[in-house]
CSV table of N, CA and C in Angstrom, one decimal:
chain,number,residue,atom,x,y,z
R,79,MET,N,119.0,57.3,116.4
R,79,MET,CA,117.6,57.7,116.5
R,79,MET,C,117.2,58.4,115.2
R,80,THR,N,116.2,58.0,114.6
R,80,THR,CA,115.7,58.6,113.3
R,80,THR,C,114.8,59.9,113.7
R,81,ALA,N,114.6,60.6,112.6
R,81,ALA,CA,113.7,61.8,112.8
R,81,ALA,C,112.3,61.3,113.2
R,82,ALA,N,111.9,60.2,112.6
R,82,ALA,CA,110.5,59.7,113.0
R,82,ALA,C,110.5,59.3,114.4
R,83,ASP,N,111.6,58.7,114.9
R,83,ASP,CA,111.6,58.4,116.4
R,83,ASP,C,111.5,59.6,117.2
R,84,LYS,N,112.2,60.7,116.8
R,84,LYS,CA,112.1,61.9,117.6
R,84,LYS,C,110.7,62.5,117.6
R,85,TYR,N,110.0,62.5,116.4
R,85,TYR,CA,108.7,62.9,116.4
R,85,TYR,C,107.7,62.1,117.2
R,86,PHE,N,108.0,60.8,117.1
R,86,PHE,CA,107.2,59.9,117.9
R,86,PHE,C,107.3,60.2,119.4
R,87,LEU,N,108.5,60.4,119.9
R,87,LEU,CA,108.7,60.7,121.3
R,87,LEU,C,108.0,62.0,121.7
R,88,LYS,N,108.0,63.0,120.8
R,88,LYS,CA,107.4,64.3,121.1
R,88,LYS,C,105.8,64.1,121.1
R,89,ALA,N,105.3,63.3,120.1
R,89,ALA,CA,103.9,63.1,120.1
R,89,ALA,C,103.4,62.3,121.3
R,90,ASN,N,104.2,61.2,121.6
R,90,ASN,CA,103.8,60.4,122.7
R,90,ASN,C,103.8,61.1,124.1
R,91,ASP,N,104.8,62.0,124.2
R,91,ASP,CA,104.9,62.8,125.4
R,91,ASP,C,103.8,63.7,125.6
R,92,ASN,N,103.2,64.2,124.5
R,92,ASN,CA,102.1,65.2,124.6
R,92,ASN,C,100.7,64.5,124.7
R,93,TYR,N,100.6,63.2,124.4
R,93,TYR,CA,99.3,62.5,124.3
R,93,TYR,C,98.9,62.1,125.7
R,94,PRO,N,97.7,62.3,126.1
R,94,PRO,CA,96.5,62.9,125.4
R,94,PRO,C,96.3,64.3,125.8
R,95,TYR,N,97.2,65.0,126.4
R,95,TYR,CA,97.0,66.3,127.0
R,95,TYR,C,97.0,67.5,126.0
R,96,ASP,N,97.8,67.3,124.9
R,96,ASP,CA,97.9,68.4,124.0
R,96,ASP,C,97.8,67.8,122.6
R,97,LEU,N,96.5,67.6,122.1
R,97,LEU,CA,96.3,66.9,120.9
R,97,LEU,C,96.8,67.6,119.7
R,98,GLU,N,96.8,68.9,119.8
R,98,GLU,CA,97.3,69.7,118.7
R,98,GLU,C,98.8,69.5,118.4
R,99,ALA,N,99.6,69.4,119.5
R,99,ALA,CA,101.0,69.1,119.4
R,99,ALA,C,101.2,67.7,119.0
R,100,VAL,N,100.4,66.8,119.5
R,100,VAL,CA,100.5,65.4,119.1
R,100,VAL,C,100.3,65.2,117.6
R,101,LEU,N,99.2,65.8,117.1
R,101,LEU,CA,98.9,65.7,115.6
R,101,LEU,C,99.9,66.3,114.8
R,102,GLU,N,100.5,67.4,115.2
R,102,GLU,CA,101.6,68.1,114.4
R,102,GLU,C,102.8,67.1,114.4
R,103,ALA,N,103.2,66.6,115.5
R,103,ALA,CA,104.3,65.7,115.5
R,103,ALA,C,104.1,64.4,114.7
R,104,LEU,N,102.8,63.9,114.8
R,104,LEU,CA,102.5,62.7,114.0
R,104,LEU,C,102.6,63.0,112.5
R,105,GLU,N,102.1,64.2,112.1
R,105,GLU,CA,102.1,64.5,110.7
R,105,GLU,C,103.5,64.6,110.2
R,106,TYR,N,104.4,65.3,111.0
R,106,TYR,CA,105.8,65.4,110.5
R,106,TYR,C,106.5,64.0,110.6
R,107,GLY,N,106.2,63.3,111.6
R,107,GLY,CA,106.8,62.0,111.8
R,107,GLY,C,106.5,61.0,110.7
R,108,LEU,N,105.2,60.9,110.4
R,108,LEU,CA,104.7,60.0,109.3
R,108,LEU,C,105.1,60.5,107.9
R,109,SER,N,105.4,61.8,107.8
R,109,SER,CA,105.9,62.3,106.5
R,109,SER,C,107.4,61.8,106.3
R,110,THR,N,108.1,61.6,107.4
R,110,THR,CA,109.5,61.1,107.2
R,110,THR,C,109.5,59.5,107.2
R,111,ASP,N,108.5,58.9,107.8
R,111,ASP,CA,108.5,57.4,107.8
R,111,ASP,C,107.0,57.0,108.0
R,112,ASP,N,106.4,56.7,106.9
R,112,ASP,CA,104.9,56.3,107.0
R,112,ASP,C,104.7,54.9,107.5
R,113,MET,N,105.8,54.2,107.8
R,113,MET,CA,105.6,52.8,108.3
R,113,MET,C,106.2,52.7,109.8
R,114,HIS,N,106.4,53.8,110.4
R,114,HIS,CA,106.9,53.8,111.8
R,114,HIS,C,105.8,53.2,112.7
R,115,PRO,N,106.1,52.1,113.4
R,115,PRO,CA,105.1,51.4,114.2
R,115,PRO,C,104.6,52.2,115.4
R,116,GLY,N,105.5,53.0,116.0
R,116,GLY,CA,105.0,53.8,117.1
R,116,GLY,C,104.1,54.9,116.7
R,117,LEU,N,104.4,55.6,115.6
R,117,LEU,CA,103.6,56.7,115.1
R,117,LEU,C,102.2,56.1,114.6
R,118,LEU,N,102.3,55.0,113.9
R,118,LEU,CA,101.0,54.4,113.5
R,118,LEU,C,100.1,53.9,114.6
R,119,THR,N,100.7,53.4,115.7
R,119,THR,CA,100.0,52.9,116.8
R,119,THR,C,99.3,54.1,117.5
R,120,LEU,N,100.1,55.2,117.7
R,120,LEU,CA,99.5,56.4,118.4
R,120,LEU,C,98.4,57.0,117.5
R,121,MET,N,98.6,57.0,116.2
R,121,MET,CA,97.5,57.5,115.3
R,121,MET,C,96.3,56.6,115.5
R,122,GLY,N,96.5,55.3,115.5
R,122,GLY,CA,95.4,54.4,115.7
R,122,GLY,C,94.7,54.6,117.0
R,123,LYS,N,95.4,54.9,118.1
R,123,LYS,CA,94.8,55.2,119.4
R,123,LYS,C,93.9,56.5,119.3
R,124,ILE,N,94.4,57.4,118.6
R,124,ILE,CA,93.6,58.7,118.5
R,124,ILE,C,92.4,58.4,117.7
R,125,TYR,N,92.5,57.7,116.6
R,125,TYR,CA,91.3,57.3,115.8
R,125,TYR,C,90.3,56.6,116.7
R,126,HIS,N,90.8,55.6,117.5
R,126,HIS,CA,89.9,54.8,118.3
R,126,HIS,C,89.3,55.6,119.5
R,127,ARG,N,90.2,56.1,120.3
R,127,ARG,CA,89.8,56.6,121.6
R,127,ARG,C,89.2,58.1,121.5
R,128,ASP,N,89.8,58.9,120.7
R,128,ASP,CA,89.4,60.3,120.6
R,128,ASP,C,88.4,60.6,119.5
R,129,LEU,N,88.5,60.0,118.4
R,129,LEU,CA,87.7,60.3,117.3
R,129,LEU,C,86.6,59.2,117.0
R,130,ARG,N,86.7,58.1,117.7
R,130,ARG,CA,85.7,57.0,117.5
R,130,ARG,C,85.6,56.6,116.0
R,131,GLN,N,86.7,56.6,115.3
R,131,GLN,CA,86.7,56.2,113.9
R,131,GLN,C,87.4,54.9,113.9
R,132,PHE,N,86.7,53.8,113.9
R,132,PHE,CA,87.2,52.5,114.2
R,132,PHE,C,88.0,51.9,113.0
R,133,GLU,N,87.5,52.1,111.8
R,133,GLU,CA,88.1,51.5,110.6
R,133,GLU,C,89.5,52.1,110.4
R,134,PRO,N,89.7,53.5,110.4
R,134,PRO,CA,91.0,54.0,110.3
R,134,PRO,C,91.9,53.5,111.4
R,135,ALA,N,91.4,53.4,112.6
R,135,ALA,CA,92.2,52.8,113.7
R,135,ALA,C,92.7,51.4,113.4
R,136,ARG,N,91.8,50.6,112.9
R,136,ARG,CA,92.2,49.2,112.5
R,136,ARG,C,93.3,49.3,111.5
R,137,GLU,N,93.1,50.1,110.5
R,137,GLU,CA,94.1,50.2,109.4
R,137,GLU,C,95.5,50.6,110.0
R,138,CYS,N,95.5,51.5,110.9
R,138,CYS,CA,96.8,52.0,111.5
R,138,CYS,C,97.4,50.8,112.3
R,139,PHE,N,96.6,50.1,113.1
R,139,PHE,CA,97.2,49.0,113.8
R,139,PHE,C,97.7,47.8,112.9
R,140,GLU,N,96.9,47.5,111.9
R,140,GLU,CA,97.3,46.5,111.0
R,140,GLU,C,98.6,46.8,110.2
R,141,THR,N,98.7,48.1,109.8
R,141,THR,CA,99.9,48.6,109.1
R,141,THR,C,101.1,48.5,110.1
R,142,SER,N,100.9,48.9,111.3
R,142,SER,CA,101.9,48.9,112.3
R,142,SER,C,102.5,47.5,112.5
R,143,LEU,N,101.6,46.5,112.6
R,143,LEU,CA,102.0,45.1,112.8
R,143,LEU,C,102.7,44.6,111.5
R,144,TYR,N,102.2,45.0,110.4
R,144,TYR,CA,102.9,44.7,109.1
R,144,TYR,C,104.3,45.2,109.1
R,145,SER,N,104.4,46.4,109.6
R,145,SER,CA,105.7,47.1,109.6
R,145,SER,C,106.7,46.5,110.6
R,146,ASP,N,106.2,46.1,111.8
R,146,ASP,CA,107.0,45.5,112.8
R,146,ASP,C,106.1,44.7,113.7
R,147,GLU,N,106.2,43.4,113.5
R,147,GLU,CA,105.3,42.4,114.2
R,147,GLU,C,105.8,42.3,115.6
R,148,LEU,N,106.9,42.8,116.0
R,148,LEU,CA,107.4,42.7,117.4
R,148,LEU,C,107.1,44.0,118.2
R,149,TYR,N,106.5,45.0,117.6
R,149,TYR,CA,106.2,46.2,118.4
R,149,TYR,C,105.1,46.0,119.3
R,150,VAL,N,105.4,45.9,120.6
R,150,VAL,CA,104.4,45.4,121.6
R,150,VAL,C,103.2,46.3,121.8
R,151,ASP,N,103.4,47.6,121.8
R,151,ASP,CA,102.3,48.6,122.1
R,151,ASP,C,101.2,48.4,121.1
R,152,THR,N,101.5,48.0,119.9
R,152,THR,CA,100.4,47.8,118.9
R,152,THR,C,99.4,46.7,119.4
R,153,TYR,N,100.0,45.6,119.9
R,153,TYR,CA,99.2,44.5,120.4
R,153,TYR,C,98.2,45.0,121.5
R,154,TYR,N,98.6,45.8,122.4
R,154,TYR,CA,97.7,46.3,123.4
R,154,TYR,C,96.6,47.1,122.8
R,155,ALA,N,97.0,48.1,122.0
R,155,ALA,CA,96.0,49.0,121.5
R,155,ALA,C,95.0,48.3,120.5
R,156,TYR,N,95.5,47.4,119.7
R,156,TYR,CA,94.7,46.7,118.7
R,156,TYR,C,93.8,45.7,119.4
R,157,THR,N,94.3,45.0,120.4
R,157,THR,CA,93.4,44.1,121.2
R,157,THR,C,92.3,44.9,121.8
R,158,HIS,N,92.6,46.0,122.4
R,158,HIS,CA,91.6,46.9,123.0
R,158,HIS,C,90.5,47.2,122.0
R,159,LEU,N,90.9,47.6,120.8
R,159,LEU,CA,89.9,48.0,119.8
R,159,LEU,C,89.1,46.8,119.4
R,160,LEU,N,89.7,45.7,119.2
R,160,LEU,CA,88.9,44.5,118.8
R,160,LEU,C,87.9,44.0,119.8
R,161,LEU,N,88.3,44.1,121.1
R,161,LEU,CA,87.4,43.8,122.2
R,161,LEU,C,86.3,44.8,122.3
R,162,TRP,N,86.6,46.0,122.1
R,162,TRP,CA,85.6,47.1,122.1
R,162,TRP,C,84.5,46.9,121.0
R,163,LEU,N,85.0,46.4,119.8
R,163,LEU,CA,84.1,46.1,118.7
R,163,LEU,C,83.5,44.7,118.7
R,164,ASN,N,83.7,44.0,119.8
R,164,ASN,CA,83.2,42.6,119.9
R,164,ASN,C,83.7,41.7,118.7
R,165,GLU,N,84.8,42.0,118.2
R,165,GLU,CA,85.4,41.1,117.1
R,165,GLU,C,86.3,40.1,117.8
R,166,LEU,N,85.6,39.1,118.5
R,166,LEU,CA,86.2,38.2,119.4
R,166,LEU,C,87.2,37.2,118.7
R,167,PRO,N,86.8,36.6,117.6
R,167,PRO,CA,87.8,35.7,117.0
R,167,PRO,C,89.1,36.4,116.6
R,168,LYS,N,89.0,37.6,116.0
R,168,LYS,CA,90.2,38.3,115.6
R,168,LYS,C,91.0,38.8,116.9
R,169,ALA,N,90.3,39.1,117.9
R,169,ALA,CA,90.9,39.5,119.2
R,169,ALA,C,91.7,38.3,119.8
R,170,GLU,N,91.1,37.2,119.7
R,170,GLU,CA,91.7,36.0,120.2
R,170,GLU,C,93.0,35.7,119.4
R,171,ASP,N,92.9,35.8,118.1
R,171,ASP,CA,94.1,35.6,117.3
R,171,ASP,C,95.2,36.6,117.6
R,172,ILE,N,94.9,37.8,117.8
R,172,ILE,CA,95.9,38.9,118.2
R,172,ILE,C,96.5,38.6,119.6
R,173,ILE,N,95.7,38.2,120.5
R,173,ILE,CA,96.2,37.8,121.8
R,173,ILE,C,97.1,36.7,121.8
R,174,LEU,N,96.8,35.6,121.1
R,174,LEU,CA,97.7,34.5,121.0
R,174,LEU,C,99.0,34.8,120.3
R,175,ARG,N,98.9,35.7,119.3
R,175,ARG,CA,100.2,36.1,118.6
R,175,ARG,C,101.0,36.9,119.6
R,176,ALA,N,100.3,37.8,120.3
R,176,ALA,CA,101.0,38.7,121.3
R,176,ALA,C,101.8,37.9,122.3
R,177,LEU,N,101.2,36.9,122.8
R,177,LEU,CA,101.8,36.1,123.9
R,177,LEU,C,103.1,35.4,123.5
R,178,LYS,N,103.4,35.4,122.2
R,178,LYS,CA,104.6,34.9,121.6
R,178,LYS,C,105.7,35.9,121.4
R,179,VAL,N,105.3,37.2,121.6
R,179,VAL,CA,106.2,38.3,121.3
R,179,VAL,C,107.1,38.6,122.4
R,180,PRO,N,108.4,38.6,122.2
R,180,PRO,CA,109.4,38.9,123.3
R,180,PRO,C,109.1,40.3,123.8
R,181,GLY,N,109.1,40.4,125.2
R,181,GLY,CA,108.9,41.7,125.8
R,181,GLY,C,107.5,42.1,126.1
R,182,ILE,N,106.5,41.3,125.6
R,182,ILE,CA,105.1,41.6,125.8
R,182,ILE,C,104.8,41.6,127.3
R,183,ASP,N,103.9,42.4,127.8
R,183,ASP,CA,103.4,42.4,129.1
R,183,ASP,C,102.4,41.2,129.2
R,184,ARG,N,102.9,40.1,129.6
R,184,ARG,CA,102.1,38.9,129.6
R,184,ARG,C,100.9,39.0,130.5
R,185,PRO,N,101.0,39.5,131.7
R,185,PRO,CA,99.8,39.7,132.5
R,185,PRO,C,98.7,40.5,131.9
R,186,LYS,N,99.2,41.6,131.2
R,186,LYS,CA,98.2,42.5,130.5
R,186,LYS,C,97.5,41.7,129.4
R,187,MET,N,98.2,40.9,128.6
R,187,MET,CA,97.6,40.2,127.5
R,187,MET,C,96.7,39.1,128.1
R,188,LEU,N,97.0,38.5,129.2
R,188,LEU,CA,96.2,37.5,129.8
R,188,LEU,C,94.9,38.1,130.4
R,189,TYR,N,95.0,39.4,130.9
R,189,TYR,CA,93.9,40.1,131.3
R,189,TYR,C,92.9,40.4,130.1
R,190,PHE,N,93.5,40.7,129.0
R,190,PHE,CA,92.7,40.9,127.7
R,190,PHE,C,92.0,39.5,127.4
R,191,LYS,N,92.7,38.5,127.6
R,191,LYS,CA,92.2,37.1,127.3
R,191,LYS,C,91.0,36.8,128.2
R,192,ALA,N,91.1,37.3,129.5
R,192,ALA,CA,90.0,37.1,130.4
R,192,ALA,C,88.8,37.9,130.0
R,193,ILE,N,89.0,39.1,129.5
R,193,ILE,CA,87.9,39.9,129.0
R,193,ILE,C,87.2,39.2,127.8
R,194,LEU,N,88.1,38.7,126.9
R,194,LEU,CA,87.6,37.9,125.8
R,194,LEU,C,86.7,36.8,126.2
R,195,HIS,N,87.1,36.0,127.2
R,195,HIS,CA,86.3,34.9,127.7
R,195,HIS,C,85.1,35.4,128.4
R,196,GLU,N,85.2,36.4,129.1
R,196,GLU,CA,84.0,37.0,129.8
R,196,GLU,C,82.9,37.4,128.7
R,197,LYS,N,83.4,38.1,127.7
R,197,LYS,CA,82.4,38.5,126.6
R,197,LYS,C,81.8,37.2,125.9
R,198,GLN,N,82.5,36.1,125.9
R,198,GLN,CA,82.0,34.9,125.4
R,198,GLN,C,81.1,34.2,126.4
R,199,GLY,N,81.0,34.7,127.6
R,199,GLY,CA,80.2,34.0,128.6
R,199,GLY,C,80.9,32.9,129.3
R,200,ASP,N,82.2,32.7,129.1
R,200,ASP,CA,82.9,31.6,129.8
R,200,ASP,C,83.7,32.1,131.0
R,201,TYR,N,83.0,32.2,132.1
R,201,TYR,CA,83.6,32.8,133.3
R,201,TYR,C,84.6,32.0,133.9
R,202,LYS,N,84.6,30.7,133.7
R,202,LYS,CA,85.6,29.8,134.2
R,202,LYS,C,86.9,30.0,133.5
R,203,GLN,N,86.9,30.1,132.2
R,203,GLN,CA,88.1,30.4,131.4
R,203,GLN,C,88.6,31.8,131.7
R,204,ALA,N,87.7,32.7,131.9
R,204,ALA,CA,88.1,34.1,132.2
R,204,ALA,C,88.9,34.1,133.6
R,205,THR,N,88.3,33.4,134.5
R,205,THR,CA,89.0,33.3,135.9
R,205,THR,C,90.3,32.6,135.7
R,206,ASP,N,90.4,31.5,134.9
R,206,ASP,CA,91.7,30.8,134.8
R,206,ASP,C,92.7,31.8,134.1
R,207,SER,N,92.3,32.6,133.2
R,207,SER,CA,93.2,33.5,132.5
R,207,SER,C,93.8,34.5,133.6
R,208,LEU,N,92.9,35.0,134.4
R,208,LEU,CA,93.3,35.9,135.5
R,208,LEU,C,94.2,35.3,136.5
R,209,LYS,N,94.0,34.0,136.8
R,209,LYS,CA,94.9,33.3,137.7
R,209,LYS,C,96.3,33.2,137.1
R,210,GLU,N,96.3,32.9,135.8
R,210,GLU,CA,97.6,32.9,135.1
R,210,GLU,C,98.3,34.2,135.1
R,211,ALA,N,97.5,35.3,134.9
R,211,ALA,CA,98.0,36.6,135.0
R,211,ALA,C,98.6,36.9,136.3
R,212,ILE,N,98.0,36.5,137.4
R,212,ILE,CA,98.5,36.6,138.7
R,212,ILE,C,99.9,35.9,138.8
R,213,ARG,N,100.0,34.7,138.3
R,213,ARG,CA,101.2,34.0,138.4
R,213,ARG,C,102.4,34.8,137.7
R,214,HIS,N,102.0,35.5,136.7
R,214,HIS,CA,103.1,36.3,135.9
R,214,HIS,C,103.2,37.7,136.4
R,215,SER,N,102.3,38.2,137.2
R,215,SER,CA,102.4,39.6,137.6
R,215,SER,C,103.5,39.8,138.6
R,216,GLN,N,104.1,41.0,138.5
R,216,GLN,CA,105.3,41.3,139.3
R,216,GLN,C,105.1,42.5,140.2
R,217,THR,N,103.8,43.0,140.3
R,217,THR,CA,103.6,44.1,141.2
R,217,THR,C,102.3,43.8,142.1
R,218,THR,N,102.3,44.3,143.3
R,218,THR,CA,101.2,44.1,144.2
R,218,THR,C,99.9,44.7,143.6
R,219,GLU,N,100.0,45.8,142.9
R,219,GLU,CA,98.9,46.5,142.3
R,219,GLU,C,98.2,45.6,141.3
R,220,CYS,N,99.0,45.0,140.4
R,220,CYS,CA,98.4,44.1,139.4
R,220,CYS,C,97.8,42.9,140.1
R,221,HIS,N,98.5,42.3,141.0
R,221,HIS,CA,98.0,41.1,141.7
R,221,HIS,C,96.7,41.4,142.3
R,222,LYS,N,96.5,42.6,143.0
R,222,LYS,CA,95.3,42.9,143.7
R,222,LYS,C,94.2,43.1,142.6
R,223,ARG,N,94.5,43.8,141.5
R,223,ARG,CA,93.5,44.1,140.5
R,223,ARG,C,93.0,42.8,139.9
R,224,TYR,N,93.8,41.9,139.6
R,224,TYR,CA,93.4,40.6,139.0
R,224,TYR,C,92.6,39.8,140.0
R,225,GLU,N,92.9,39.9,141.3
R,225,GLU,CA,92.1,39.2,142.3
R,225,GLU,C,90.7,39.8,142.4
R,226,GLU,N,90.7,41.1,142.4
R,226,GLU,CA,89.4,41.8,142.4
R,226,GLU,C,88.5,41.5,141.2
R,227,GLU,N,89.2,41.3,140.0
R,227,GLU,CA,88.5,40.9,138.8
R,227,GLU,C,88.0,39.5,138.9
R,228,ILE,N,88.7,38.6,139.6
R,228,ILE,CA,88.3,37.2,139.8
R,228,ILE,C,87.0,37.2,140.7
R,229,GLU,N,87.0,38.0,141.7
R,229,GLU,CA,85.9,38.2,142.6
R,229,GLU,C,84.7,38.7,141.8
R,230,ARG,N,84.9,39.7,141.0
R,230,ARG,CA,83.8,40.3,140.2
R,230,ARG,C,83.2,39.3,139.3
R,231,LEU,N,84.1,38.5,138.6
R,231,LEU,CA,83.6,37.5,137.7
R,231,LEU,C,82.8,36.4,138.4
R,232,GLN,N,83.3,36.0,139.6
R,232,GLN,CA,82.6,34.9,140.4
R,232,GLN,C,81.2,35.4,140.8
R,233,THR,N,81.1,36.7,141.2
R,233,THR,CA,79.8,37.3,141.6
R,233,THR,C,78.9,37.4,140.4
R,234,LYS,N,79.5,37.8,139.3
R,234,LYS,CA,78.7,37.9,138.1
R,234,LYS,C,78.1,36.6,137.7
R,235,ASP,N,79.0,35.6,137.7
R,235,ASP,CA,78.6,34.2,137.3
R,235,ASP,C,77.5,33.7,138.2
R,236,LYS,N,77.6,33.9,139.5
R,236,LYS,CA,76.6,33.5,140.5
R,236,LYS,C,75.3,34.2,140.2
R,237,ARG,N,75.3,35.5,140.0
R,237,ARG,CA,74.1,36.3,139.7
R,237,ARG,C,73.4,35.8,138.4
R,238,ILE,N,74.2,35.6,137.4
R,238,ILE,CA,73.6,35.2,136.1
R,238,ILE,C,72.9,33.8,136.3
R,239,LYS,N,73.5,32.9,137.1
R,239,LYS,CA,72.9,31.6,137.3
R,239,LYS,C,71.6,31.8,138.1
R,240,GLU,N,71.6,32.7,139.1
R,240,GLU,CA,70.4,33.0,139.8
R,240,GLU,C,69.3,33.5,138.9
R,241,TYR,N,69.6,34.4,138.0
R,241,TYR,CA,68.6,35.1,137.2
R,241,TYR,C,68.1,34.1,136.2
R,242,THR,N,68.9,33.2,135.7
R,242,THR,CA,68.4,32.3,134.7
R,242,THR,C,68.0,30.9,135.2
R,243,ALA,N,68.0,30.8,136.5
R,243,ALA,CA,67.5,29.5,137.1
R,243,ALA,C,66.0,29.4,136.8
R,244,PRO,N,65.5,28.2,136.6
R,244,PRO,CA,64.1,28.0,136.4
R,244,PRO,C,63.3,28.3,137.7
R,245,ILE,N,62.1,28.9,137.5
R,245,ILE,CA,61.3,29.3,138.6
R,245,ILE,C,60.2,28.2,138.7
R,246,ASN,N,60.1,27.7,139.9
R,246,ASN,CA,59.0,26.7,140.2
R,246,ASN,C,57.9,27.4,140.9
R,247,ILE,N,56.7,27.4,140.3
R,247,ILE,CA,55.6,28.1,141.0
R,247,ILE,C,54.6,27.0,141.3
R,248,ILE,N,54.2,27.0,142.6
R,248,ILE,CA,53.2,26.0,143.0
R,248,ILE,C,51.9,26.8,143.2
R,249,LEU,N,50.9,26.4,142.5
R,249,LEU,CA,49.6,27.0,142.7
R,249,LEU,C,48.8,26.2,143.7
R,250,THR,N,48.2,27.0,144.6
R,250,THR,CA,47.4,26.4,145.6
R,250,THR,C,46.0,27.0,145.4
R,251,GLY,N,45.0,26.2,145.7
R,251,GLY,CA,43.7,26.7,145.5
R,251,GLY,C,43.0,26.9,146.7
């Protein structure tokens, strides 16, 4: 275990409850290894979620993937950022890359894929992605969550169709 790994564990253990301790550990860790994927990903999360500084977050995630393209946590955080920013083509690319990474949480990435399709207005594809996530899920909680999401999407699709249906008005005199 490297010094950077130890600082990463310390920072990760304190996130998000003690940001001062997290930032101190990140600073020390990145000074020993500025390409450590865990440290970069955690820094990216802080830029994204806590500081709302999206470009530095993107840089951290891209550097992390450059450093180690098999570091799974980067894919989750980077996909979340891209979906948040509605950068859908890039998000789709990252999702497809992630699904090829050994050890990736496949149901979680398929859930992101469903969100991507929902943002594109393709509720059928979103539902199909969630059904595939259910096939790969291994916990009752995930299974239920994805089923609830399918229900939500079906209701949303039905309501949108109702709202956008043409209205026939018959005028009588």
